[in-house]
Each structure stands twice: as C-alpha cells, then as structure tokens.
Amino acid sequence: GSAAPLTGQMSWHGEQHQRGVELAVADLNEAGGVLGETVKVVTADDYCNGEQALAAAKKLVADGVVAVVGHNCSGAAIPASAVYEKPGIVMISNTATNPKLTDQGFRSIFRMVARDTLQGEMAAAYLAKGWAGPRIAVLHDGQAYGQGLAEVTKAELNRRGVTEAIYEQITPGLADYTETLAQLEAAGIDV
C-alpha cells in the first residue's frame, strides 16, 4: 500500500512519494519480486488529513495490503496507524515525525526519519548557541508536525535557560501575514 496526500495542499509531496514507491516496486519486481511474487502497489489518498487518513487506511486494509509505505503527514499517520495495528499490517512512514506515532507502542508501525524530539532539540541547540541574547519567537501552524516541533523546541530552549519572547500559533494558508510580522517587529524579535 502507498498512502500519501495526492490531492490538496500537500499533493506535491504525495506525488513525489508515489513516484518513489512506484520506482522502488519496479526495481523489486525486476529483481524477481518478493519471495518470487510480483509486488503490486495499491494507492490511497489521505489528503494529509486525519479523517481522510482513516478512510484511506481502511481502504488499504480492505484491499488486502500486507504493508503500507506512508502516511507522510503526522496528523494523518497517527490515526491511520491504529487501523493497521489490529490486523498487523506493517506501516513505514518516511516523513511523519510526531513522537506519538511510535510512542503509541504499536508493534508494526515504523518511521524512517528523526522524531520531532530530535529535530526540536537540534533547533533549540542551534538557537541557544547563536542567538541566546536576542529575542526569539517560536511560531507554529497548530498541526501535528508544526506544533509538536515547536513544543519540543520551546521546552529545550527553556531547559537551556533561553526564554522565548513569543510562542504562538499562526493560521496556515493566509494570503497576508502582515499582522503577524507587525507583532514580531513590535516585540523586537530577532529570530
């Protein structure tokens, strides 16, 4: 199974994912398949959305897949993972970073990328080393990836003795962020 956002705002990411899966399967089949069997890709569009991901996961389970590559977005991967756990379908996410995905303790859910905890710790270390004195703002989009990364970054900055001047959620997809930029400027934000 291949689960990715093939429509919507993240479709560019899903298209790259889908093409990669198709190329990998072509290589596998050219080399004789898996255990002598030809591999077939069953695709599901999760729209990078939790509810759509549940529907996509149920479709893949109903279609009889034995493994799923995807879901790319943490907000889609987390709910979909519960659907795959019961029948024991292996799910390997190549880009979902929210710690909850693997902290749930499911036996068949894996990731191929560092968790938000590592990314946030690295970002905080970089900020604390290079900009400990200036005023720092931590903004996130309220979605599983952005918010999770921001929470870890903030906590690690605080642990290192750096207090952010602003920590808040912005609205993704606005045509104009003038109000947010004005707020940052008024607060004297450096980074």
PDB file of C-alpha atoms in Angstrom:
ATOM      1  CA  GLY A   1       0.000   0.000   0.000  1.00  0.00           C
ATOM      2  CA  SER A   2       1.037   3.560  -0.660  1.00  0.00           C
ATOM      3  CA  ALA A   3      -0.686   6.256   1.391  1.00  0.00           C
ATOM      4  CA  ALA A   4       0.054   9.910   0.738  1.00  0.00           C
ATOM      5  CA  PRO A   5      -1.633  13.252   0.060  1.00  0.00           C
ATOM      6  CA  LEU A   6      -2.317  13.016  -3.674  1.00  0.00           C
ATOM      7  CA  THR A   7      -4.778  15.918  -3.605  1.00  0.00           C
ATOM      8  CA  GLY A   8      -4.883  19.096  -1.586  1.00  0.00           C
ATOM      9  CA  GLN A   9      -2.221  21.464  -0.342  1.00  0.00           C
ATOM     10  CA  MET A  10       0.449  18.779   0.144  1.00  0.00           C
ATOM     11  CA  SER A  11      -0.159  16.969  -3.156  1.00  0.00           C
ATOM     12  CA  TRP A  12       3.330  17.906  -4.414  1.00  0.00           C
ATOM     13  CA  HIS A  13       4.753  15.866  -1.536  1.00  0.00           C
ATOM     14  CA  GLY A  14       2.396  12.970  -2.168  1.00  0.00           C
ATOM     15  CA  GLU A  15       3.244  12.889  -5.857  1.00  0.00           C
ATOM     16  CA  GLN A  16       6.956  12.590  -5.045  1.00  0.00           C
ATOM     17  CA  HIS A  17       6.185   9.842  -2.525  1.00  0.00           C
ATOM     18  CA  GLN A  18       4.013   7.925  -5.005  1.00  0.00           C
ATOM     19  CA  ARG A  19       6.623   8.122  -7.753  1.00  0.00           C
ATOM     20  CA  GLY A  20       9.287   6.861  -5.330  1.00  0.00           C
ATOM     21  CA  VAL A  21       7.116   3.916  -4.296  1.00  0.00           C
ATOM     22  CA  GLU A  22       6.411   3.044  -7.923  1.00  0.00           C
ATOM     23  CA  LEU A  23      10.120   3.150  -8.832  1.00  0.00           C
ATOM     24  CA  ALA A  24      11.059   1.003  -5.820  1.00  0.00           C
ATOM     25  CA  VAL A  25       8.388  -1.569  -6.675  1.00  0.00           C
ATOM     26  CA  ALA A  26       9.530  -1.637 -10.305  1.00  0.00           C
ATOM     27  CA  ASP A  27      13.077  -2.363  -9.113  1.00  0.00           C
ATOM     28  CA  LEU A  28      11.815  -5.099  -6.767  1.00  0.00           C
ATOM     29  CA  ASN A  29       9.772  -6.751  -9.495  1.00  0.00           C
ATOM     30  CA  GLU A  30      12.640  -6.541 -11.983  1.00  0.00           C
ATOM     31  CA  ALA A  31      14.794  -8.394  -9.441  1.00  0.00           C
ATOM     32  CA  GLY A  32      12.199 -11.171  -9.065  1.00  0.00           C
ATOM     33  CA  GLY A  33       9.709  -9.658  -6.653  1.00  0.00           C
ATOM     34  CA  VAL A  34       9.407 -10.650  -3.018  1.00  0.00           C
ATOM     35  CA  LEU A  35       9.667 -14.375  -2.311  1.00  0.00           C
ATOM     36  CA  GLY A  36       9.138 -14.925  -6.014  1.00  0.00           C
ATOM     37  CA  GLU A  37       5.877 -12.962  -6.100  1.00  0.00           C
ATOM     38  CA  THR A  38       5.271  -9.800  -8.100  1.00  0.00           C
ATOM     39  CA  VAL A  39       4.599  -6.763  -5.931  1.00  0.00           C
ATOM     40  CA  LYS A  40       1.584  -4.609  -6.759  1.00  0.00           C
ATOM     41  CA  VAL A  41       1.056  -1.072  -5.452  1.00  0.00           C
ATOM     42  CA  VAL A  42      -2.366  -0.192  -4.068  1.00  0.00           C
ATOM     43  CA  THR A  43      -2.677   3.575  -3.650  1.00  0.00           C
ATOM     44  CA  ALA A  44      -4.766   5.630  -1.231  1.00  0.00           C
ATOM     45  CA  ASP A  45      -5.054   9.412  -0.968  1.00  0.00           C
ATOM     46  CA  ASP A  46      -5.001  10.573   2.661  1.00  0.00           C
ATOM     47  CA  TYR A  47      -5.117  14.309   1.822  1.00  0.00           C
ATOM     48  CA  CYS A  48      -2.680  14.866   4.741  1.00  0.00           C
ATOM     49  CA  ASN A  49      -5.774  14.839   6.945  1.00  0.00           C
ATOM     50  CA  GLY A  50      -6.656  12.639   9.922  1.00  0.00           C
ATOM     51  CA  GLU A  51     -10.208  11.771   8.851  1.00  0.00           C
ATOM     52  CA  GLN A  52      -9.207  11.120   5.250  1.00  0.00           C
ATOM     53  CA  ALA A  53      -6.284   9.026   6.513  1.00  0.00           C
ATOM     54  CA  LEU A  54      -8.669   6.786   8.441  1.00  0.00           C
ATOM     55  CA  ALA A  55     -10.691   6.218   5.273  1.00  0.00           C
ATOM     56  CA  ALA A  56      -7.522   5.616   3.243  1.00  0.00           C
ATOM     57  CA  ALA A  57      -6.192   3.127   5.818  1.00  0.00           C
ATOM     58  CA  LYS A  58      -9.500   1.232   5.908  1.00  0.00           C
ATOM     59  CA  LYS A  59      -9.460   1.074   2.105  1.00  0.00           C
ATOM     60  CA  LEU A  60      -5.938  -0.365   2.089  1.00  0.00           C
ATOM     61  CA  VAL A  61      -6.837  -2.944   4.737  1.00  0.00           C
ATOM     62  CA  ALA A  62      -9.971  -3.907   2.769  1.00  0.00           C
ATOM     63  CA  ASP A  63      -7.823  -4.214  -0.367  1.00  0.00           C
ATOM     64  CA  GLY A  64      -5.657  -6.763   1.450  1.00  0.00           C
ATOM     65  CA  VAL A  65      -2.307  -4.970   1.541  1.00  0.00           C
ATOM     66  CA  VAL A  66       0.412  -6.562   3.661  1.00  0.00           C
ATOM     67  CA  ALA A  67       2.461  -3.394   4.177  1.00  0.00           C
ATOM     68  CA  VAL A  68       1.992   0.357   3.783  1.00  0.00           C
ATOM     69  CA  VAL A  69       4.587   2.947   2.857  1.00  0.00           C
ATOM     70  CA  GLY A  70       3.290   6.296   4.120  1.00  0.00           C
ATOM     71  CA  HIS A  71       1.372   8.253   5.578  1.00  0.00           C
ATOM     72  CA  ASN A  72       3.603  11.284   5.145  1.00  0.00           C
ATOM     73  CA  CYS A  73       1.939  13.783   7.477  1.00  0.00           C
ATOM     74  CA  SER A  74       1.963  13.151  11.230  1.00  0.00           C
ATOM     75  CA  GLY A  75      -1.663  14.246  11.501  1.00  0.00           C
ATOM     76  CA  ALA A  76      -2.592  11.507   9.032  1.00  0.00           C
ATOM     77  CA  ALA A  77      -0.103   8.850  10.133  1.00  0.00           C
ATOM     78  CA  ILE A  78      -1.149   8.813  13.790  1.00  0.00           C
ATOM     79  CA  PRO A  79      -4.837   7.962  13.276  1.00  0.00           C
ATOM     80  CA  ALA A  80      -4.088   5.605  10.369  1.00  0.00           C
ATOM     81  CA  SER A  81      -1.580   3.644  12.458  1.00  0.00           C
ATOM     82  CA  ALA A  82      -4.343   2.360  14.744  1.00  0.00           C
ATOM     83  CA  VAL A  83      -6.159   0.897  11.721  1.00  0.00           C
ATOM     84  CA  TYR A  84      -3.060  -1.092  10.685  1.00  0.00           C
ATOM     85  CA  GLU A  85      -2.160  -2.322  14.176  1.00  0.00           C
ATOM     86  CA  LYS A  86      -5.095  -4.687  14.702  1.00  0.00           C
ATOM     87  CA  PRO A  87      -4.524  -6.768  11.527  1.00  0.00           C
ATOM     88  CA  GLY A  88      -0.727  -6.465  11.970  1.00  0.00           C
ATOM     89  CA  ILE A  89      -0.076  -4.606   8.734  1.00  0.00           C
ATOM     90  CA  VAL A  90       3.394  -3.060   8.689  1.00  0.00           C
ATOM     91  CA  MET A  91       3.358   0.716   8.199  1.00  0.00           C
ATOM     92  CA  ILE A  92       6.589   2.559   7.414  1.00  0.00           C
ATOM     93  CA  SER A  93       6.298   6.337   7.351  1.00  0.00           C
ATOM     94  CA  ASN A  94       9.089   8.121   5.557  1.00  0.00           C
ATOM     95  CA  THR A  95       8.304  11.632   6.839  1.00  0.00           C
ATOM     96  CA  ALA A  96       5.922  11.627   9.846  1.00  0.00           C
ATOM     97  CA  THR A  97       7.919  12.981  12.797  1.00  0.00           C
ATOM     98  CA  ASN A  98       5.452  13.463  15.662  1.00  0.00           C
ATOM     99  CA  PRO A  99       6.645  11.295  18.597  1.00  0.00           C
ATOM    100  CA  LYS A 100       3.131   9.982  19.232  1.00  0.00           C
ATOM    101  CA  LEU A 101       3.314   7.876  16.069  1.00  0.00           C
ATOM    102  CA  THR A 102       5.778   5.438  17.606  1.00  0.00           C
ATOM    103  CA  ASP A 103       5.163   6.243  21.286  1.00  0.00           C
ATOM    104  CA  GLN A 104       1.778   4.508  20.986  1.00  0.00           C
ATOM    105  CA  GLY A 105       3.672   1.243  21.286  1.00  0.00           C
ATOM    106  CA  PHE A 106       2.224  -0.385  18.173  1.00  0.00           C
ATOM    107  CA  ARG A 107       4.328  -3.348  17.051  1.00  0.00           C
ATOM    108  CA  SER A 108       4.024  -2.829  13.300  1.00  0.00           C
ATOM    109  CA  ILE A 109       4.476   0.939  12.984  1.00  0.00           C
ATOM    110  CA  PHE A 110       7.874   2.341  11.989  1.00  0.00           C
ATOM    111  CA  ARG A 111       9.368   5.627  10.827  1.00  0.00           C
ATOM    112  CA  MET A 112      12.372   6.398   8.620  1.00  0.00           C
ATOM    113  CA  VAL A 113      13.030   9.931   9.853  1.00  0.00           C
ATOM    114  CA  ALA A 114      14.079  11.578  13.104  1.00  0.00           C
ATOM    115  CA  ARG A 115      11.322  12.425  15.576  1.00  0.00           C
ATOM    116  CA  ASP A 116      10.300  15.977  16.468  1.00  0.00           C
ATOM    117  CA  THR A 117      12.121  15.496  19.757  1.00  0.00           C
ATOM    118  CA  LEU A 118      15.478  15.231  17.993  1.00  0.00           C
ATOM    119  CA  GLN A 119      14.658  17.951  15.480  1.00  0.00           C
ATOM    120  CA  GLY A 120      13.442  20.288  18.236  1.00  0.00           C
ATOM    121  CA  GLU A 121      16.496  19.625  20.374  1.00  0.00           C
ATOM    122  CA  MET A 122      18.769  20.385  17.418  1.00  0.00           C
ATOM    123  CA  ALA A 123      16.884  23.580  16.566  1.00  0.00           C
ATOM    124  CA  ALA A 124      16.977  24.744  20.193  1.00  0.00           C
ATOM    125  CA  ALA A 125      20.695  23.987  20.499  1.00  0.00           C
ATOM    126  CA  TYR A 126      21.367  26.000  17.347  1.00  0.00           C
ATOM    127  CA  LEU A 127      19.226  28.918  18.532  1.00  0.00           C
ATOM    128  CA  ALA A 128      20.646  28.877  22.061  1.00  0.00           C
ATOM    129  CA  LYS A 129      24.206  28.871  20.756  1.00  0.00           C
ATOM    130  CA  GLY A 130      23.767  31.530  18.082  1.00  0.00           C
ATOM    131  CA  TRP A 131      21.003  33.725  19.453  1.00  0.00           C
ATOM    132  CA  ALA A 132      20.732  33.269  23.227  1.00  0.00           C
ATOM    133  CA  GLY A 133      20.679  37.038  23.839  1.00  0.00           C
ATOM    134  CA  PRO A 134      18.308  38.213  21.110  1.00  0.00           C
ATOM    135  CA  ARG A 135      14.561  37.889  21.323  1.00  0.00           C
ATOM    136  CA  ILE A 136      13.302  34.606  19.861  1.00  0.00           C
ATOM    137  CA  ALA A 137       9.801  33.821  18.595  1.00  0.00           C
ATOM    138  CA  VAL A 138       8.550  30.268  18.178  1.00  0.00           C
ATOM    139  CA  LEU A 139       5.559  30.087  15.850  1.00  0.00           C
ATOM    140  CA  HIS A 140       3.656  27.002  14.717  1.00  0.00           C
ATOM    141  CA  ASP A 141       0.696  26.189  12.497  1.00  0.00           C
ATOM    142  CA  GLY A 142      -1.307  24.150  15.027  1.00  0.00           C
ATOM    143  CA  GLN A 143      -0.905  20.941  13.048  1.00  0.00           C
ATOM    144  CA  ALA A 144       0.674  17.765  14.418  1.00  0.00           C
ATOM    145  CA  TYR A 145       4.086  18.341  12.840  1.00  0.00           C
ATOM    146  CA  GLY A 146       4.449  22.080  13.383  1.00  0.00           C
ATOM    147  CA  GLN A 147       3.025  22.187  16.876  1.00  0.00           C
ATOM    148  CA  GLY A 148       4.967  19.129  18.034  1.00  0.00           C
ATOM    149  CA  LEU A 149       8.237  20.543  16.740  1.00  0.00           C
ATOM    150  CA  ALA A 150       7.518  23.959  18.297  1.00  0.00           C
ATOM    151  CA  GLU A 151       6.674  22.423  21.695  1.00  0.00           C
ATOM    152  CA  VAL A 152       9.933  20.480  21.825  1.00  0.00           C
ATOM    153  CA  THR A 153      11.974  23.468  20.611  1.00  0.00           C
ATOM    154  CA  LYS A 154      10.413  25.727  23.256  1.00  0.00           C
ATOM    155  CA  ALA A 155      10.946  23.188  26.046  1.00  0.00           C
ATOM    156  CA  GLU A 156      14.576  22.619  25.057  1.00  0.00           C
ATOM    157  CA  LEU A 157      15.241  26.368  24.772  1.00  0.00           C
ATOM    158  CA  ASN A 158      13.776  26.820  28.259  1.00  0.00           C
ATOM    159  CA  ARG A 159      15.867  23.928  29.594  1.00  0.00           C
ATOM    160  CA  ARG A 160      18.938  25.716  28.242  1.00  0.00           C
ATOM    161  CA  GLY A 161      17.954  28.918  30.053  1.00  0.00           C
ATOM    162  CA  VAL A 162      16.585  30.721  26.986  1.00  0.00           C
ATOM    163  CA  THR A 163      13.054  32.097  27.265  1.00  0.00           C
ATOM    164  CA  GLU A 164      11.274  32.814  24.017  1.00  0.00           C
ATOM    165  CA  ALA A 165       9.630  36.235  23.710  1.00  0.00           C
ATOM    166  CA  ILE A 166       6.660  34.889  21.753  1.00  0.00           C
ATOM    167  CA  TYR A 167       5.215  31.396  21.467  1.00  0.00           C
ATOM    168  CA  GLU A 168       2.004  31.123  19.487  1.00  0.00           C
ATOM    169  CA  GLN A 169       0.029  29.534  16.693  1.00  0.00           C
ATOM    170  CA  ILE A 170      -0.420  31.179  13.327  1.00  0.00           C
ATOM    171  CA  THR A 171      -3.112  30.399  10.786  1.00  0.00           C
ATOM    172  CA  PRO A 172      -1.708  28.425   7.863  1.00  0.00           C
ATOM    173  CA  GLY A 173      -2.572  29.440   4.322  1.00  0.00           C
ATOM    174  CA  LEU A 174      -3.273  33.122   4.856  1.00  0.00           C
ATOM    175  CA  ALA A 175      -2.617  35.336   1.852  1.00  0.00           C
ATOM    176  CA  ASP A 176      -1.203  38.053   4.102  1.00  0.00           C
ATOM    177  CA  TYR A 177       0.865  37.738   7.291  1.00  0.00           C
ATOM    178  CA  THR A 178       1.331  41.477   7.779  1.00  0.00           C
ATOM    179  CA  GLU A 179      -0.349  41.366  11.199  1.00  0.00           C
ATOM    180  CA  THR A 180       1.955  38.599  12.422  1.00  0.00           C
ATOM    181  CA  LEU A 181       5.019  40.376  11.048  1.00  0.00           C
ATOM    182  CA  ALA A 182       3.938  43.609  12.732  1.00  0.00           C
ATOM    183  CA  GLN A 183       3.562  41.744  16.044  1.00  0.00           C
ATOM    184  CA  LEU A 184       7.062  40.290  15.681  1.00  0.00           C
ATOM    185  CA  GLU A 185       8.505  43.693  14.818  1.00  0.00           C
ATOM    186  CA  ALA A 186       6.711  45.392  17.729  1.00  0.00           C
ATOM    187  CA  ALA A 187       8.130  42.771  20.112  1.00  0.00           C
ATOM    188  CA  GLY A 188      11.656  43.331  18.794  1.00  0.00           C
ATOM    189  CA  ILE A 189      12.041  39.747  17.618  1.00  0.00           C
ATOM    190  CA  ASP A 190      15.470  38.961  16.181  1.00  0.00           C
ATOM    191  CA  VAL A 191      14.911  35.351  15.160  1.00  0.00           C
TER     192      VAL A 191
END
